[in-house]
PDB file of C-alpha atoms in Angstrom:
ATOM      1  CA  MET A 418     -41.374-120.989  17.603  1.00 40.00           C
ATOM      2  CA  ASP A 419     -42.641-124.069  19.472  1.00 43.00           C
ATOM      3  CA  LYS A 420     -43.044-123.572  23.206  1.00 40.00           C
ATOM      4  CA  ILE A 421     -41.403-126.203  25.372  1.00 39.00           C
ATOM      5  CA  GLN A 422     -43.100-128.128  28.154  1.00 43.00           C
ATOM      6  CA  ILE A 423     -41.394-127.307  31.433  1.00 40.00           C
ATOM      7  CA  PRO A 424     -41.795-129.569  34.479  1.00 45.00           C
ATOM      8  CA  GLU A 425     -43.321-127.526  37.295  1.00 50.00           C
ATOM      9  CA  GLU A 426     -41.657-129.567  40.068  1.00 48.00           C
ATOM     10  CA  ASN A 427     -38.136-128.310  39.336  1.00 59.00           C
ATOM     11  CA  GLU A 428     -38.163-124.580  39.992  1.00 56.00           C
ATOM     12  CA  ASP A 429     -34.533-123.926  38.951  1.00 64.00           C
ATOM     13  CA  ASP A 430     -35.012-125.685  35.616  1.00 67.00           C
ATOM     14  CA  PHE A 431     -38.288-123.824  35.155  1.00 62.00           C
ATOM     15  CA  VAL A 432     -36.637-120.427  35.644  1.00 69.00           C
ATOM     16  CA  THR A 433     -33.682-121.289  33.379  1.00 81.00           C
ATOM     17  CA  LEU A 434     -35.821-122.645  30.564  1.00 82.00           C
ATOM     18  CA  ARG A 435     -38.280-119.772  30.717  1.00 88.00           C
ATOM     19  CA  THR A 436     -35.334-117.376  30.560  1.00 92.00           C
ATOM     20  CA  MET A 437     -33.887-119.239  27.581  1.00 94.00           C
ATOM     21  CA  GLU A 438     -37.254-119.189  25.841  1.00 95.00           C
ATOM     22  CA  LYS A 439     -37.370-115.400  26.225  1.00 95.00           C
ATOM     23  CA  ILE A 440     -33.774-114.980  25.030  1.00 97.00           C
ATOM     24  CA  ALA A 441     -34.323-117.277  22.046  1.00 97.00           C
ATOM     25  CA  ASP A 442     -37.433-115.397  20.963  1.00 97.00           C
ATOM     26  CA  SER A 443     -35.602-112.061  21.271  1.00 97.00           C
ATOM     27  CA  LEU A 444     -32.587-113.207  19.241  1.00 98.00           C
ATOM     28  CA  ILE A 445     -34.704-114.798  16.523  1.00 98.00           C
ATOM     29  CA  THR A 446     -36.890-111.696  16.188  1.00 98.00           C
ATOM     30  CA  GLY A 447     -33.868-109.404  16.250  1.00 98.00           C
ATOM     31  CA  LEU A 448     -32.059-111.348  13.542  1.00 98.00           C
ATOM     32  CA  ARG A 449     -35.180-111.497  11.373  1.00 98.00           C
ATOM     33  CA  ASP A 450     -35.557-107.730  11.730  1.00 98.00           C
ATOM     34  CA  PHE A 451     -31.896-107.241  10.768  1.00 98.00           C
ATOM     35  CA  PHE A 452     -32.351-109.121   7.495  1.00 98.00           C
ATOM     36  CA  ALA A 453     -35.530-107.198   6.675  1.00 98.00           C
ATOM     37  CA  ARG A 454     -33.903-103.860   7.474  1.00 97.00           C
ATOM     38  CA  GLU A 455     -30.797-104.606   5.399  1.00 97.00           C
ATOM     39  CA  HIS A 456     -32.838-106.050   2.508  1.00 97.00           C
ATOM     40  CA  LEU A 457     -30.963-109.341   2.700  1.00 97.00           C
ATOM     41  CA  GLY A 458     -32.415-112.806   2.458  1.00 96.00           C
ATOM     42  CA  LYS A 459     -29.492-115.187   2.928  1.00 98.00           C
ATOM     43  CA  ALA A 460     -26.803-115.919   5.490  1.00 98.00           C
ATOM     44  CA  VAL A 461     -23.526-117.832   5.572  1.00 98.00           C
ATOM     45  CA  ILE A 462     -21.844-119.186   8.676  1.00 98.00           C
ATOM     46  CA  GLY A 463     -18.659-121.026   9.520  1.00 98.00           C
ATOM     47  CA  ILE A 464     -19.549-124.217  11.373  1.00 97.00           C
ATOM     48  CA  SER A 465     -16.763-125.421  13.645  1.00 94.00           C
ATOM     49  CA  GLY A 466     -18.374-128.297  15.513  1.00 94.00           C
ATOM     50  CA  GLY A 467     -18.546-126.162  18.650  1.00 94.00           C
ATOM     51  CA  VAL A 468     -21.526-124.911  20.594  1.00 96.00           C
ATOM     52  CA  ASP A 469     -21.279-121.238  19.540  1.00 97.00           C
ATOM     53  CA  SER A 470     -21.647-121.847  15.803  1.00 97.00           C
ATOM     54  CA  ALA A 471     -24.288-124.518  16.431  1.00 97.00           C
ATOM     55  CA  VAL A 472     -26.498-122.156  18.458  1.00 98.00           C
ATOM     56  CA  THR A 473     -25.921-119.291  16.015  1.00 98.00           C
ATOM     57  CA  ALA A 474     -26.930-121.465  13.070  1.00 98.00           C
ATOM     58  CA  GLN A 475     -30.060-122.641  14.900  1.00 98.00           C
ATOM     59  CA  ILE A 476     -31.135-119.055  15.573  1.00 98.00           C
ATOM     60  CA  ALA A 477     -30.589-118.179  11.910  1.00 98.00           C
ATOM     61  CA  VAL A 478     -32.626-121.157  10.723  1.00 98.00           C
ATOM     62  CA  LYS A 479     -35.523-120.127  12.948  1.00 98.00           C
ATOM     63  CA  ALA A 480     -35.197-116.482  11.854  1.00 98.00           C
ATOM     64  CA  ILE A 481     -34.995-116.815   8.048  1.00 98.00           C
ATOM     65  CA  GLY A 482     -35.482-120.518   7.271  1.00 98.00           C
ATOM     66  CA  LYS A 483     -32.975-123.296   6.664  1.00 97.00           C
ATOM     67  CA  GLY A 484     -33.112-122.829   2.898  1.00 97.00           C
ATOM     68  CA  ASN A 485     -31.586-119.368   3.331  1.00 98.00           C
ATOM     69  CA  VAL A 486     -28.682-120.398   5.584  1.00 98.00           C
ATOM     70  CA  SER A 487     -25.501-121.988   4.218  1.00 97.00           C
ATOM     71  CA  GLY A 488     -22.702-123.454   6.282  1.00 97.00           C
ATOM     72  CA  LEU A 489     -19.017-123.776   5.508  1.00 98.00           C
ATOM     73  CA  ILE A 490     -16.952-126.300   7.441  1.00 98.00           C
ATOM     74  CA  MET A 491     -13.305-125.255   7.082  1.00 97.00           C
ATOM     75  CA  PRO A 492     -10.882-127.646   8.775  1.00 96.00           C
ATOM     76  CA  TYR A 493      -7.110-127.403   8.709  1.00 95.00           C
ATOM     77  CA  SER A 494      -5.949-131.002   8.557  1.00 93.00           C
ATOM     78  CA  LYS A 495      -2.972-130.634  10.930  1.00 90.00           C
ATOM     79  CA  PHE A 496      -4.974-129.162  13.817  1.00 89.00           C
ATOM     80  CA  SER A 497      -8.666-129.937  13.214  1.00 90.00           C
ATOM     81  CA  SER A 498      -9.807-133.071  14.996  1.00 91.00           C
ATOM     82  CA  PRO A 499     -11.998-135.745  13.362  1.00 93.00           C
ATOM     83  CA  GLU A 500     -14.379-135.275  16.316  1.00 93.00           C
ATOM     84  CA  ASN A 501     -15.021-131.614  15.563  1.00 93.00           C
ATOM     85  CA  LEU A 502     -15.271-132.258  11.833  1.00 95.00           C
ATOM     86  CA  ASN A 503     -17.899-134.923  12.433  1.00 95.00           C
ATOM     87  CA  ASP A 504     -19.719-132.708  14.948  1.00 95.00           C
ATOM     88  CA  ALA A 505     -19.794-129.846  12.428  1.00 96.00           C
ATOM     89  CA  LYS A 506     -21.315-132.142   9.823  1.00 96.00           C
ATOM     90  CA  GLU A 507     -23.809-133.383  12.406  1.00 95.00           C
ATOM     91  CA  VAL A 508     -24.910-129.826  13.189  1.00 96.00           C
ATOM     92  CA  ALA A 509     -25.419-129.045   9.505  1.00 96.00           C
ATOM     93  CA  VAL A 510     -27.440-132.206   8.933  1.00 95.00           C
ATOM     94  CA  PHE A 511     -29.413-131.733  12.170  1.00 93.00           C
ATOM     95  CA  LEU A 512     -30.449-128.237  11.044  1.00 96.00           C
ATOM     96  CA  GLY A 513     -30.983-129.226   7.409  1.00 95.00           C
ATOM     97  CA  LEU A 514     -28.407-126.749   6.101  1.00 95.00           C
ATOM     98  CA  HIS A 515     -26.825-126.678   2.693  1.00 95.00           C
ATOM     99  CA  HIS A 516     -23.166-127.059   3.619  1.00 96.00           C
ATOM    100  CA  ARG A 517     -19.724-127.769   2.248  1.00 96.00           C
ATOM    101  CA  VAL A 518     -16.507-129.092   3.733  1.00 97.00           C
ATOM    102  CA  PHE A 519     -13.558-127.044   2.492  1.00 95.00           C
ATOM    103  CA  PHE A 520     -10.058-127.829   3.738  1.00 97.00           C
ATOM    104  CA  ILE A 521      -8.019-124.631   4.037  1.00 97.00           C
ATOM    105  CA  ASP A 522      -4.565-126.258   4.054  1.00 96.00           C
ATOM    106  CA  SER A 523      -3.400-124.963   0.681  1.00 95.00           C
ATOM    107  CA  PHE A 524      -4.324-121.366   1.574  1.00 95.00           C
ATOM    108  CA  ALA A 525      -2.850-121.418   5.071  1.00 93.00           C
ATOM    109  CA  GLU A 526       0.401-123.104   4.098  1.00 92.00           C
ATOM    110  CA  GLU A 527       1.256-120.283   1.716  1.00 92.00           C
ATOM    111  CA  PHE A 528       1.089-117.822   4.611  1.00 90.00           C
ATOM    112  CA  PHE A 529       3.094-120.139   6.857  1.00 88.00           C
ATOM    113  CA  LYS A 530       5.989-119.830   4.416  1.00 87.00           C
ATOM    114  CA  LEU A 531       6.454-116.189   5.374  1.00 85.00           C
ATOM    115  CA  GLN A 532       9.984-115.748   6.653  1.00 81.00           C
ATOM    116  CA  TRP A 533       9.103-113.961   9.903  1.00 80.00           C
ATOM    117  CA  ILE A 534       6.757-116.788  10.871  1.00 79.00           C
ATOM    118  CA  LYS A 535       9.274-119.521  10.097  1.00 75.00           C
ATOM    119  CA  THR A 536      12.050-117.804  12.054  1.00 75.00           C
ATOM    120  CA  SER A 537      10.055-116.690  15.128  1.00 72.00           C
ATOM    121  CA  PRO A 538       9.050-119.836  17.047  1.00 64.00           C
ATOM    122  CA  GLU A 539       7.995-117.847  20.114  1.00 63.00           C
ATOM    123  CA  THR A 540       5.224-116.112  18.145  1.00 63.00           C
ATOM    124  CA  SER A 541       4.566-118.608  15.375  1.00 71.00           C
ATOM    125  CA  ALA A 542       1.767-120.502  17.165  1.00 80.00           C
ATOM    126  CA  MET A 543      -0.270-117.331  17.705  1.00 81.00           C
ATOM    127  CA  ALA A 544       0.566-115.982  14.251  1.00 84.00           C
ATOM    128  CA  LYS A 545      -0.471-119.230  12.590  1.00 87.00           C
ATOM    129  CA  GLY A 546      -3.662-119.396  14.628  1.00 89.00           C
ATOM    130  CA  ASN A 547      -4.633-115.890  13.612  1.00 91.00           C
ATOM    131  CA  ILE A 548      -3.861-116.717   9.977  1.00 93.00           C
ATOM    132  CA  LEU A 549      -6.212-119.705  10.114  1.00 95.00           C
ATOM    133  CA  ALA A 550      -9.006-117.550  11.549  1.00 95.00           C
ATOM    134  CA  ARG A 551      -8.491-114.847   8.922  1.00 97.00           C
ATOM    135  CA  VAL A 552      -8.267-117.318   6.038  1.00 97.00           C
ATOM    136  CA  ARG A 553     -11.619-118.756   7.102  1.00 97.00           C
ATOM    137  CA  MET A 554     -13.192-115.296   7.221  1.00 98.00           C
ATOM    138  CA  VAL A 555     -11.843-114.396   3.762  1.00 97.00           C
ATOM    139  CA  ILE A 556     -13.434-117.563   2.389  1.00 97.00           C
ATOM    140  CA  LEU A 557     -16.712-116.886   4.212  1.00 98.00           C
ATOM    141  CA  TYR A 558     -16.940-113.373   2.812  1.00 98.00           C
ATOM    142  CA  SER A 559     -16.128-114.623  -0.666  1.00 97.00           C
ATOM    143  CA  TRP A 560     -18.989-117.082  -0.418  1.00 97.00           C
ATOM    144  CA  ALA A 561     -21.263-114.394   1.010  1.00 97.00           C
ATOM    145  CA  ASN A 562     -20.425-112.115  -1.936  1.00 97.00           C
ATOM    146  CA  MET A 563     -21.422-114.859  -4.350  1.00 96.00           C
ATOM    147  CA  LEU A 564     -24.768-115.391  -2.609  1.00 96.00           C
ATOM    148  CA  ASN A 565     -25.435-111.748  -1.699  1.00 96.00           C
ATOM    149  CA  ALA A 566     -25.582-112.968   1.883  1.00 98.00           C
ATOM    150  CA  ALA A 567     -24.647-111.724   5.344  1.00 98.00           C
ATOM    151  CA  VAL A 568     -21.873-113.343   7.351  1.00 98.00           C
ATOM    152  CA  LEU A 569     -23.079-114.438  10.788  1.00 98.00           C
ATOM    153  CA  GLY A 570     -20.831-113.790  13.772  1.00 98.00           C
ATOM    154  CA  THR A 571     -20.406-116.640  16.262  1.00 97.00           C
ATOM    155  CA  CYS A 572     -18.464-114.953  19.081  1.00 97.00           C
ATOM    156  CA  ASN A 573     -20.133-114.689  22.486  1.00 98.00           C
ATOM    157  CA  LYS A 574     -19.911-111.835  24.991  1.00 98.00           C
ATOM    158  CA  THR A 575     -17.415-113.603  27.239  1.00 98.00           C
ATOM    159  CA  GLU A 576     -14.954-114.093  24.375  1.00 97.00           C
ATOM    160  CA  THR A 577     -15.393-110.528  23.133  1.00 97.00           C
ATOM    161  CA  LEU A 578     -14.747-108.903  26.522  1.00 98.00           C
ATOM    162  CA  LEU A 579     -11.670-111.089  27.010  1.00 98.00           C
ATOM    163  CA  GLY A 580     -10.442-110.260  23.513  1.00 96.00           C
ATOM    164  CA  TYR A 581     -10.453-113.987  22.842  1.00 96.00           C
ATOM    165  CA  GLU A 582     -11.154-113.661  19.154  1.00 96.00           C
ATOM    166  CA  THR A 583      -9.046-112.835  16.112  1.00 95.00           C
ATOM    167  CA  LYS A 584      -9.379-109.290  14.848  1.00 95.00           C
ATOM    168  CA  PHE A 585     -10.666-109.456  11.252  1.00 96.00           C
ATOM    169  CA  GLY A 586     -10.942-113.218  11.743  1.00 96.00           C
ATOM    170  CA  ASP A 587     -13.681-114.862  13.800  1.00 96.00           C
ATOM    171  CA  GLY A 588     -14.253-111.405  15.311  1.00 95.00           C
ATOM    172  CA  ALA A 589     -15.497-110.122  11.934  1.00 96.00           C
ATOM    173  CA  SER A 590     -19.094-110.431  10.769  1.00 97.00           C
ATOM    174  CA  ASP A 591     -22.060-108.523   9.387  1.00 98.00           C
ATOM    175  CA  VAL A 592     -24.209-109.301  12.408  1.00 98.00           C
ATOM    176  CA  SER A 593     -23.222-110.570  15.839  1.00 97.00           C
ATOM    177  CA  VAL A 594     -25.918-113.102  16.662  1.00 98.00           C
ATOM    178  CA  ILE A 595     -24.841-114.277  20.126  1.00 98.00           C
ATOM    179  CA  GLY A 596     -22.614-111.327  20.997  1.00 97.00           C
ATOM    180  CA  ASP A 597     -24.814-110.367  23.958  1.00 97.00           C
ATOM    181  CA  LEU A 598     -24.773-113.870  25.478  1.00 97.00           C
ATOM    182  CA  TRP A 599     -22.372-115.055  28.153  1.00 97.00           C
ATOM    183  CA  LYS A 600     -20.739-118.405  27.405  1.00 97.00           C
ATOM    184  CA  SER A 601     -22.875-120.022  30.113  1.00 96.00           C
ATOM    185  CA  GLU A 602     -25.993-118.708  28.377  1.00 96.00           C
ATOM    186  CA  VAL A 603     -24.842-120.213  25.076  1.00 97.00           C
ATOM    187  CA  TRP A 604     -24.608-123.602  26.787  1.00 96.00           C
ATOM    188  CA  ASP A 605     -28.073-123.139  28.316  1.00 95.00           C
ATOM    189  CA  LEU A 606     -29.495-122.114  24.943  1.00 96.00           C
ATOM    190  CA  ALA A 607     -27.961-125.200  23.318  1.00 96.00           C
ATOM    191  CA  ARG A 608     -29.822-127.349  25.852  1.00 94.00           C
ATOM    192  CA  TYR A 609     -32.994-125.382  25.195  1.00 95.00           C
ATOM    193  CA  PHE A 610     -32.625-126.093  21.468  1.00 96.00           C
ATOM    194  CA  LYS A 611     -32.082-129.783  22.337  1.00 94.00           C
ATOM    195  CA  PHE A 612     -28.614-130.142  20.883  1.00 94.00           C
ATOM    196  CA  PRO A 613     -26.826-133.323  21.964  1.00 91.00           C
ATOM    197  CA  GLU A 614     -25.151-132.959  25.347  1.00 90.00           C
ATOM    198  CA  LYS A 615     -21.709-133.547  23.834  1.00 89.00           C
ATOM    199  CA  PHE A 616     -21.811-130.059  22.321  1.00 86.00           C
ATOM    200  CA  ILE A 617     -22.127-128.581  25.801  1.00 87.00           C
ATOM    201  CA  THR A 618     -19.718-130.820  27.700  1.00 89.00           C
ATOM    202  CA  LYS A 619     -16.760-131.100  25.312  1.00 88.00           C
ATOM    203  CA  LYS A 620     -13.789-128.807  25.860  1.00 88.00           C
ATOM    204  CA  PRO A 621     -14.140-125.609  23.790  1.00 88.00           C
ATOM    205  CA  SER A 622     -11.357-125.215  21.237  1.00 86.00           C
ATOM    206  CA  ALA A 623     -10.829-123.021  18.207  1.00 82.00           C
ATOM    207  CA  GLU A 624      -8.195-125.565  17.093  1.00 80.00           C
ATOM    208  CA  LEU A 625      -5.817-122.793  16.081  1.00 79.00           C
ATOM    209  CA  TYR A 626      -2.813-124.927  16.978  1.00 77.00           C
ATOM    210  CA  GLU A 627      -2.199-128.515  17.993  1.00 77.00           C
ATOM    211  CA  GLY A 628      -3.684-129.431  21.368  1.00 79.00           C
ATOM    212  CA  GLN A 629      -5.204-125.993  21.895  1.00 84.00           C
ATOM    213  CA  THR A 630      -8.181-125.555  24.231  1.00 88.00           C
ATOM    214  CA  ASP A 631      -9.802-122.233  25.064  1.00 92.00           C
ATOM    215  CA  GLU A 632      -9.658-122.623  28.830  1.00 93.00           C
ATOM    216  CA  GLY A 633      -6.115-123.994  28.774  1.00 91.00           C
ATOM    217  CA  GLU A 634      -4.949-120.991  26.787  1.00 90.00           C
ATOM    218  CA  LEU A 635      -6.881-118.479  28.878  1.00 94.00           C
ATOM    219  CA  GLY A 636      -5.687-119.914  32.176  1.00 94.00           C
ATOM    220  CA  PHE A 637      -9.152-120.085  33.739  1.00 95.00           C
ATOM    221  CA  THR A 638     -12.545-121.611  33.013  1.00 95.00           C
ATOM    222  CA  TYR A 639     -15.441-119.952  31.228  1.00 96.00           C
ATOM    223  CA  ALA A 640     -17.478-120.371  34.415  1.00 95.00           C
ATOM    224  CA  GLN A 641     -14.887-118.332  36.312  1.00 96.00           C
ATOM    225  CA  ALA A 642     -14.793-115.751  33.531  1.00 96.00           C
ATOM    226  CA  ASP A 643     -18.569-115.343  33.429  1.00 97.00           C
ATOM    227  CA  ASP A 644     -18.767-114.909  37.202  1.00 96.00           C
ATOM    228  CA  ILE A 645     -16.073-112.224  37.281  1.00 96.00           C
ATOM    229  CA  LEU A 646     -17.138-110.457  34.081  1.00 97.00           C
ATOM    230  CA  GLN A 647     -20.733-110.165  35.247  1.00 97.00           C
ATOM    231  CA  LYS A 648     -19.592-108.628  38.537  1.00 96.00           C
ATOM    232  CA  TRP A 649     -17.239-106.291  36.668  1.00 96.00           C
ATOM    233  CA  GLU A 650     -20.029-105.188  34.309  1.00 96.00           C
ATOM    234  CA  LYS A 651     -22.307-104.383  37.264  1.00 96.00           C
ATOM    235  CA  GLY A 652     -19.539-102.506  39.077  1.00 96.00           C
ATOM    236  CA  GLU A 653     -19.523-105.011  41.935  1.00 95.00           C
ATOM    237  CA  PRO A 654     -16.328-105.585  43.942  1.00 92.00           C
ATOM    238  CA  LEU A 655     -14.024-108.358  42.771  1.00 91.00           C
ATOM    239  CA  PRO A 656     -11.984-110.671  45.012  1.00 83.00           C
ATOM    240  CA  ASN A 657      -8.791-109.047  46.310  1.00 81.00           C
ATOM    241  CA  ASN A 658      -5.424-110.542  45.409  1.00 81.00           C
ATOM    242  CA  ASP A 659      -7.100-112.950  43.020  1.00 90.00           C
ATOM    243  CA  THR A 660      -4.917-113.921  40.055  1.00 95.00           C
ATOM    244  CA  VAL A 661      -7.879-114.912  37.872  1.00 95.00           C
ATOM    245  CA  SER A 662      -9.612-111.563  38.395  1.00 96.00           C
ATOM    246  CA  ALA A 663      -6.371-109.713  37.690  1.00 95.00           C
ATOM    247  CA  SER A 664      -5.807-111.713  34.501  1.00 96.00           C
ATOM    248  CA  ILE A 665      -9.348-111.066  33.290  1.00 97.00           C
ATOM    249  CA  LEU A 666      -9.136-107.322  33.959  1.00 96.00           C
ATOM    250  CA  ASP A 667      -5.817-107.218  32.113  1.00 97.00           C
ATOM    251  CA  LYS A 668      -7.325-108.972  29.104  1.00 97.00           C
ATOM    252  CA  ILE A 669     -10.282-106.552  29.032  1.00 97.00           C
ATOM    253  CA  LYS A 670      -7.914-103.578  29.027  1.00 97.00           C
ATOM    254  CA  LYS A 671      -5.502-104.924  26.410  1.00 97.00           C
ATOM    255  CA  SER A 672      -8.243-106.038  24.005  1.00 96.00           C
ATOM    256  CA  GLU A 673     -10.253-102.810  24.007  1.00 96.00           C
ATOM    257  CA  HIS A 674      -9.080-101.999  20.472  1.00 95.00           C
ATOM    258  CA  LYS A 675     -10.816-105.153  19.213  1.00 95.00           C
ATOM    259  CA  ARG A 676     -14.187-103.822  20.327  1.00 94.00           C
ATOM    260  CA  LYS A 677     -13.892-100.494  18.525  1.00 93.00           C
ATOM    261  CA  MET A 678     -13.775 -99.287  14.966  1.00 90.00           C
ATOM    262  CA  PRO A 679     -10.259 -98.244  13.896  1.00 90.00           C
ATOM    263  CA  PHE A 680      -9.290 -94.935  15.460  1.00 89.00           C
ATOM    264  CA  ILE A 681      -9.446 -92.044  12.986  1.00 92.00           C
ATOM    265  CA  ILE A 682      -6.795 -89.376  13.478  1.00 91.00           C
ATOM    266  CA  PRO A 683      -8.462 -85.927  13.274  1.00 93.00           C
ATOM    267  CA  LYS A 684      -7.066 -83.656  10.580  1.00 96.00           C
ATOM    268  CA  GLY A 685      -6.979 -80.612  12.781  1.00 91.00           C
TER     269      GLY A 685
END
């Protein structure tokens, strides 16, 4: 890939960009090796208009070529904002991807008619959000089957450790492209790839219900999460009596099942 010109006078920027260059090269090579090893030549990806899918798609384009990567934009008209729809289209055009816009309303609404969802308002928002994520993954895998392609995962390490992904929804994929990147590293990589700044600065949202934002739902920022998760991973002490740390540790514990294959009961 093209090497960037880094201004020598700004040491912090130099270190960050050199680090991103190394990470980008590693991810691109690793994804290219995955496709060669699995004897696959094509990939499909859900493009949301957010930074995670944008960076994932860019890595795929550099790994196997834009002609081998297809994007599906799958809005739900009641929750998906015009801004994110336009941003998703912009990403696809920017990367030169073959892409389609496919509204999922008719599929999702059939699930929303289920009696236990209609009569349980306290759980309906989460249930509906998970349905939207799983409907999108069903459609992605259907498209992948047609093309004999791999489905690219777009979840980052921060989300995965927090369990902030839908099991068998956005948490499903054939290859996790940015699964070893903290959210802060995804933002840095987006800048390295020269995506417009709006992709980095806008509030992250999976748009799984009206007005939803990731950080609002989590109760803390991704910057806070990355700081605490990195300390936790290294076994470093966390702040005492800190509600954010306690919440993050609780989420790690309760979401462990999402990071494992289904438990198999031994026969004896």
